[in-house]
Amino acid sequence: MQTFLNALIYHRFTNRVGKTLAVLGILACATTAAHAAVDEETLFVFNTFSFLIWGALVMWMCAGFTMLESGSVRTKNASMICLKNIGIYSIAGLAYYFLGYNLMYVDVGSVIGSFKFLYGPSGDEVAMLAGNEAATAAVVKSGYSTMSNWFFQMVFVATTASIVSGALA
């Protein structure tokens, strides 16, 4: 009797898994057929927007870690934990602005990046912000704004520093 029940349970499980995989396969085929050609400008806008939105969500991660750390200390120390995390976020953001972004992205032929002192938008981005149409095409062709990429990477650097400092809370 026990082997019959085990076989029945196994049969029901594999039947459900098979049906689920079949539905997922049909949905995957349907979505790939529905993709339409997207122009470069729309792709640029949505990629840049997604960098900013996901960066804002990562900033909320830092707030969550701050609340986690505040809950693990005495009430009298909670304000110092909040101040510590705000200070760490500020220092990490400035350090990434001054040196980190340029070290992160390598130049052609280099190994660890360039030691330029400050992050700055590319010449094409500055020209685009000034209204130059020729520069706009070059920036749009890159797929996303480097300024939004800088923000996205910076919030990860700052959140990582906040997580590491949480071990000292």
PDB file of C-alpha atoms in Angstrom:
ATOM      1  CA  MET A   1       0.000   0.000   0.000  1.00  0.00           C
ATOM      2  CA  GLN A   2       2.829   2.383   0.869  1.00  0.00           C
ATOM      3  CA  THR A   3       4.557   1.950  -2.497  1.00  0.00           C
ATOM      4  CA  PHE A   4       1.256   2.593  -4.279  1.00  0.00           C
ATOM      5  CA  LEU A   5       0.828   5.889  -2.373  1.00  0.00           C
ATOM      6  CA  ASN A   6       4.417   6.876  -3.117  1.00  0.00           C
ATOM      7  CA  ALA A   7       3.917   6.125  -6.808  1.00  0.00           C
ATOM      8  CA  LEU A   8       0.671   8.130  -6.826  1.00  0.00           C
ATOM      9  CA  ILE A   9       2.310  11.123  -5.140  1.00  0.00           C
ATOM     10  CA  TYR A  10       5.275  10.912  -7.536  1.00  0.00           C
ATOM     11  CA  HIS A  11       2.943  10.711 -10.538  1.00  0.00           C
ATOM     12  CA  ARG A  12       0.920  13.743  -9.393  1.00  0.00           C
ATOM     13  CA  PHE A  13       4.095  15.722  -8.712  1.00  0.00           C
ATOM     14  CA  THR A  14       5.684  14.959 -12.073  1.00  0.00           C
ATOM     15  CA  ASN A  15       2.390  15.645 -13.829  1.00  0.00           C
ATOM     16  CA  ARG A  16       2.159  19.098 -12.221  1.00  0.00           C
ATOM     17  CA  VAL A  17       5.801  19.869 -12.924  1.00  0.00           C
ATOM     18  CA  GLY A  18       5.364  18.825 -16.547  1.00  0.00           C
ATOM     19  CA  LYS A  19       2.287  21.003 -16.990  1.00  0.00           C
ATOM     20  CA  THR A  20       4.039  23.953 -15.352  1.00  0.00           C
ATOM     21  CA  LEU A  21       7.076  23.593 -17.607  1.00  0.00           C
ATOM     22  CA  ALA A  22       4.836  23.329 -20.666  1.00  0.00           C
ATOM     23  CA  VAL A  23       3.003  26.544 -19.751  1.00  0.00           C
ATOM     24  CA  LEU A  24       6.290  28.345 -19.084  1.00  0.00           C
ATOM     25  CA  GLY A  25       7.656  27.151 -22.428  1.00  0.00           C
ATOM     26  CA  ILE A  26       4.590  28.426 -24.265  1.00  0.00           C
ATOM     27  CA  LEU A  27       4.834  31.777 -22.485  1.00  0.00           C
ATOM     28  CA  ALA A  28       8.531  32.052 -23.323  1.00  0.00           C
ATOM     29  CA  CYS A  29       7.842  31.405 -27.004  1.00  0.00           C
ATOM     30  CA  ALA A  30       4.972  33.884 -27.017  1.00  0.00           C
ATOM     31  CA  THR A  31       7.031  36.668 -25.462  1.00  0.00           C
ATOM     32  CA  THR A  32       9.991  36.224 -27.804  1.00  0.00           C
ATOM     33  CA  ALA A  33       7.708  36.492 -30.812  1.00  0.00           C
ATOM     34  CA  ALA A  34       6.167  39.684 -29.432  1.00  0.00           C
ATOM     35  CA  HIS A  35       9.444  41.638 -29.322  1.00  0.00           C
ATOM     36  CA  ALA A  36       9.408  44.526 -31.718  1.00  0.00           C
ATOM     37  CA  ALA A  37      12.268  46.643 -32.925  1.00  0.00           C
ATOM     38  CA  VAL A  38      12.991  49.457 -30.484  1.00  0.00           C
ATOM     39  CA  ASP A  39      14.736  52.575 -31.686  1.00  0.00           C
ATOM     40  CA  GLU A  40      17.982  53.628 -30.015  1.00  0.00           C
ATOM     41  CA  GLU A  41      16.559  56.745 -28.396  1.00  0.00           C
ATOM     42  CA  THR A  42      13.800  54.834 -26.605  1.00  0.00           C
ATOM     43  CA  LEU A  43      16.319  52.234 -25.472  1.00  0.00           C
ATOM     44  CA  PHE A  44      18.604  55.003 -24.180  1.00  0.00           C
ATOM     45  CA  VAL A  45      15.769  56.622 -22.210  1.00  0.00           C
ATOM     46  CA  PHE A  46      14.588  53.388 -20.614  1.00  0.00           C
ATOM     47  CA  ASN A  47      18.110  52.177 -19.775  1.00  0.00           C
ATOM     48  CA  THR A  48      18.963  55.503 -18.156  1.00  0.00           C
ATOM     49  CA  PHE A  49      15.650  55.553 -16.289  1.00  0.00           C
ATOM     50  CA  SER A  50      16.173  52.009 -15.037  1.00  0.00           C
ATOM     51  CA  PHE A  51      19.646  52.894 -13.715  1.00  0.00           C
ATOM     52  CA  LEU A  52      18.094  55.749 -11.738  1.00  0.00           C
ATOM     53  CA  ILE A  53      15.155  53.722 -10.407  1.00  0.00           C
ATOM     54  CA  TRP A  54      17.271  50.730  -9.379  1.00  0.00           C
ATOM     55  CA  GLY A  55      19.795  53.096  -7.804  1.00  0.00           C
ATOM     56  CA  ALA A  56      17.035  54.679  -5.723  1.00  0.00           C
ATOM     57  CA  LEU A  57      15.944  51.223  -4.574  1.00  0.00           C
ATOM     58  CA  VAL A  58      19.512  50.397  -3.548  1.00  0.00           C
ATOM     59  CA  MET A  59      19.539  53.622  -1.536  1.00  0.00           C
ATOM     60  CA  TRP A  60      16.540  52.245   0.353  1.00  0.00           C
ATOM     61  CA  MET A  61      18.623  49.156   1.102  1.00  0.00           C
ATOM     62  CA  CYS A  62      20.987  51.399   3.019  1.00  0.00           C
ATOM     63  CA  ALA A  63      18.057  52.773   5.007  1.00  0.00           C
ATOM     64  CA  GLY A  64      17.031  49.207   5.788  1.00  0.00           C
ATOM     65  CA  PHE A  65      20.512  48.309   6.982  1.00  0.00           C
ATOM     66  CA  THR A  66      20.486  51.421   9.141  1.00  0.00           C
ATOM     67  CA  MET A  67      17.238  50.326  10.763  1.00  0.00           C
ATOM     68  CA  LEU A  68      18.630  46.815  11.248  1.00  0.00           C
ATOM     69  CA  GLU A  69      21.721  48.201  12.954  1.00  0.00           C
ATOM     70  CA  SER A  70      19.650  50.619  15.053  1.00  0.00           C
ATOM     71  CA  GLY A  71      17.555  47.736  16.286  1.00  0.00           C
ATOM     72  CA  SER A  72      20.602  45.797  17.409  1.00  0.00           C
ATOM     73  CA  VAL A  73      21.966  48.491  19.740  1.00  0.00           C
ATOM     74  CA  ARG A  74      20.644  50.229  22.820  1.00  0.00           C
ATOM     75  CA  THR A  75      18.164  53.050  22.353  1.00  0.00           C
ATOM     76  CA  LYS A  76      20.674  55.691  23.406  1.00  0.00           C
ATOM     77  CA  ASN A  77      23.025  54.624  20.573  1.00  0.00           C
ATOM     78  CA  ALA A  78      20.446  54.483  17.763  1.00  0.00           C
ATOM     79  CA  SER A  79      20.993  58.102  16.745  1.00  0.00           C
ATOM     80  CA  MET A  80      24.744  57.525  16.479  1.00  0.00           C
ATOM     81  CA  ILE A  81      24.146  54.515  14.220  1.00  0.00           C
ATOM     82  CA  CYS A  82      21.993  56.679  11.942  1.00  0.00           C
ATOM     83  CA  LEU A  83      24.654  59.406  11.915  1.00  0.00           C
ATOM     84  CA  LYS A  84      27.363  56.825  11.184  1.00  0.00           C
ATOM     85  CA  ASN A  85      25.486  55.455   8.177  1.00  0.00           C
ATOM     86  CA  ILE A  86      24.726  58.907   6.779  1.00  0.00           C
ATOM     87  CA  GLY A  87      28.388  59.836   7.193  1.00  0.00           C
ATOM     88  CA  ILE A  88      29.559  56.621   5.559  1.00  0.00           C
ATOM     89  CA  TYR A  89      27.204  57.170   2.641  1.00  0.00           C
ATOM     90  CA  SER A  90      28.516  60.707   2.181  1.00  0.00           C
ATOM     91  CA  ILE A  91      32.177  59.742   2.422  1.00  0.00           C
ATOM     92  CA  ALA A  92      31.765  56.752   0.096  1.00  0.00           C
ATOM     93  CA  GLY A  93      29.919  58.896  -2.453  1.00  0.00           C
ATOM     94  CA  LEU A  94      32.630  61.551  -2.433  1.00  0.00           C
ATOM     95  CA  ALA A  95      35.434  58.981  -2.625  1.00  0.00           C
ATOM     96  CA  TYR A  96      33.743  57.266  -5.553  1.00  0.00           C
ATOM     97  CA  TYR A  97      33.301  60.641  -7.264  1.00  0.00           C
ATOM     98  CA  PHE A  98      36.911  61.665  -6.765  1.00  0.00           C
ATOM     99  CA  LEU A  99      38.666  58.428  -7.674  1.00  0.00           C
ATOM    100  CA  GLY A 100      36.562  55.270  -7.749  1.00  0.00           C
ATOM    101  CA  TYR A 101      34.612  55.589 -10.988  1.00  0.00           C
ATOM    102  CA  ASN A 102      37.719  56.182 -13.061  1.00  0.00           C
ATOM    103  CA  LEU A 103      39.443  53.193 -11.470  1.00  0.00           C
ATOM    104  CA  MET A 104      36.449  51.010 -12.165  1.00  0.00           C
ATOM    105  CA  TYR A 105      36.292  51.442 -15.921  1.00  0.00           C
ATOM    106  CA  VAL A 106      39.444  50.659 -17.857  1.00  0.00           C
ATOM    107  CA  ASP A 107      40.824  52.587 -20.779  1.00  0.00           C
ATOM    108  CA  VAL A 108      41.814  50.755 -23.923  1.00  0.00           C
ATOM    109  CA  GLY A 109      44.959  48.775 -23.203  1.00  0.00           C
ATOM    110  CA  SER A 110      45.068  49.383 -19.454  1.00  0.00           C
ATOM    111  CA  VAL A 111      44.526  46.905 -16.654  1.00  0.00           C
ATOM    112  CA  ILE A 112      43.007  48.698 -13.660  1.00  0.00           C
ATOM    113  CA  GLY A 113      41.558  51.901 -15.046  1.00  0.00           C
ATOM    114  CA  SER A 114      42.823  55.421 -15.142  1.00  0.00           C
ATOM    115  CA  PHE A 115      43.952  57.558 -12.245  1.00  0.00           C
ATOM    116  CA  LYS A 116      42.013  60.634 -13.293  1.00  0.00           C
ATOM    117  CA  PHE A 117      41.134  62.619 -10.218  1.00  0.00           C
ATOM    118  CA  LEU A 118      37.487  63.557 -10.781  1.00  0.00           C
ATOM    119  CA  TYR A 119      34.607  61.843 -12.480  1.00  0.00           C
ATOM    120  CA  GLY A 120      33.195  63.918 -15.265  1.00  0.00           C
ATOM    121  CA  PRO A 121      30.634  63.300 -17.945  1.00  0.00           C
ATOM    122  CA  SER A 122      32.037  62.607 -21.371  1.00  0.00           C
ATOM    123  CA  GLY A 123      32.533  65.426 -23.847  1.00  0.00           C
ATOM    124  CA  ASP A 124      29.608  64.137 -25.887  1.00  0.00           C
ATOM    125  CA  GLU A 125      27.331  64.261 -22.832  1.00  0.00           C
ATOM    126  CA  VAL A 126      28.332  67.833 -22.043  1.00  0.00           C
ATOM    127  CA  ALA A 127      27.661  68.792 -25.665  1.00  0.00           C
ATOM    128  CA  MET A 128      24.307  66.993 -25.541  1.00  0.00           C
ATOM    129  CA  LEU A 129      23.308  68.911 -22.415  1.00  0.00           C
ATOM    130  CA  ALA A 130      24.267  72.119 -24.241  1.00  0.00           C
ATOM    131  CA  GLY A 131      21.892  71.188 -27.073  1.00  0.00           C
ATOM    132  CA  ASN A 132      24.263  69.863 -29.733  1.00  0.00           C
ATOM    133  CA  GLU A 133      22.296  67.435 -31.932  1.00  0.00           C
ATOM    134  CA  ALA A 134      25.381  65.721 -33.384  1.00  0.00           C
ATOM    135  CA  ALA A 135      26.604  64.806 -29.903  1.00  0.00           C
ATOM    136  CA  THR A 136      23.162  63.492 -28.974  1.00  0.00           C
ATOM    137  CA  ALA A 137      23.434  60.725 -31.564  1.00  0.00           C
ATOM    138  CA  ALA A 138      26.802  59.594 -30.168  1.00  0.00           C
ATOM    139  CA  VAL A 139      25.481  59.525 -26.597  1.00  0.00           C
ATOM    140  CA  VAL A 140      22.287  57.701 -27.552  1.00  0.00           C
ATOM    141  CA  LYS A 141      24.324  55.087 -29.440  1.00  0.00           C
ATOM    142  CA  SER A 142      26.112  54.164 -26.180  1.00  0.00           C
ATOM    143  CA  GLY A 143      22.840  52.795 -24.772  1.00  0.00           C
ATOM    144  CA  TYR A 144      22.719  54.654 -21.451  1.00  0.00           C
ATOM    145  CA  SER A 145      23.899  57.814 -19.744  1.00  0.00           C
ATOM    146  CA  THR A 146      27.205  57.509 -17.919  1.00  0.00           C
ATOM    147  CA  MET A 147      25.885  59.909 -15.293  1.00  0.00           C
ATOM    148  CA  SER A 148      23.070  57.494 -14.406  1.00  0.00           C
ATOM    149  CA  ASN A 149      25.580  54.637 -14.442  1.00  0.00           C
ATOM    150  CA  TRP A 150      27.776  56.613 -12.037  1.00  0.00           C
ATOM    151  CA  PHE A 151      24.844  57.040  -9.650  1.00  0.00           C
ATOM    152  CA  PHE A 152      23.917  53.356  -9.864  1.00  0.00           C
ATOM    153  CA  GLN A 153      27.468  52.202  -9.127  1.00  0.00           C
ATOM    154  CA  MET A 154      27.936  54.806  -6.384  1.00  0.00           C
ATOM    155  CA  VAL A 155      24.931  53.636  -4.373  1.00  0.00           C
ATOM    156  CA  PHE A 156      26.300  50.083  -4.445  1.00  0.00           C
ATOM    157  CA  VAL A 157      29.682  51.305  -3.209  1.00  0.00           C
ATOM    158  CA  ALA A 158      28.057  53.292  -0.411  1.00  0.00           C
ATOM    159  CA  THR A 159      25.677  50.487   0.560  1.00  0.00           C
ATOM    160  CA  THR A 160      28.571  48.027   0.681  1.00  0.00           C
ATOM    161  CA  ALA A 161      30.426  50.366   3.023  1.00  0.00           C
ATOM    162  CA  SER A 162      27.293  50.576   5.174  1.00  0.00           C
ATOM    163  CA  ILE A 163      27.016  46.780   5.347  1.00  0.00           C
ATOM    164  CA  VAL A 164      30.655  46.377   6.344  1.00  0.00           C
ATOM    165  CA  SER A 165      30.361  49.048   9.023  1.00  0.00           C
ATOM    166  CA  GLY A 166      27.314  47.249  10.399  1.00  0.00           C
ATOM    167  CA  ALA A 167      29.639  44.581  11.756  1.00  0.00           C
ATOM    168  CA  LEU A 168      30.928  47.221  14.164  1.00  0.00           C
ATOM    169  CA  ALA A 169      27.479  48.236  15.430  1.00  0.00           C
TER     170      ALA A 169
END
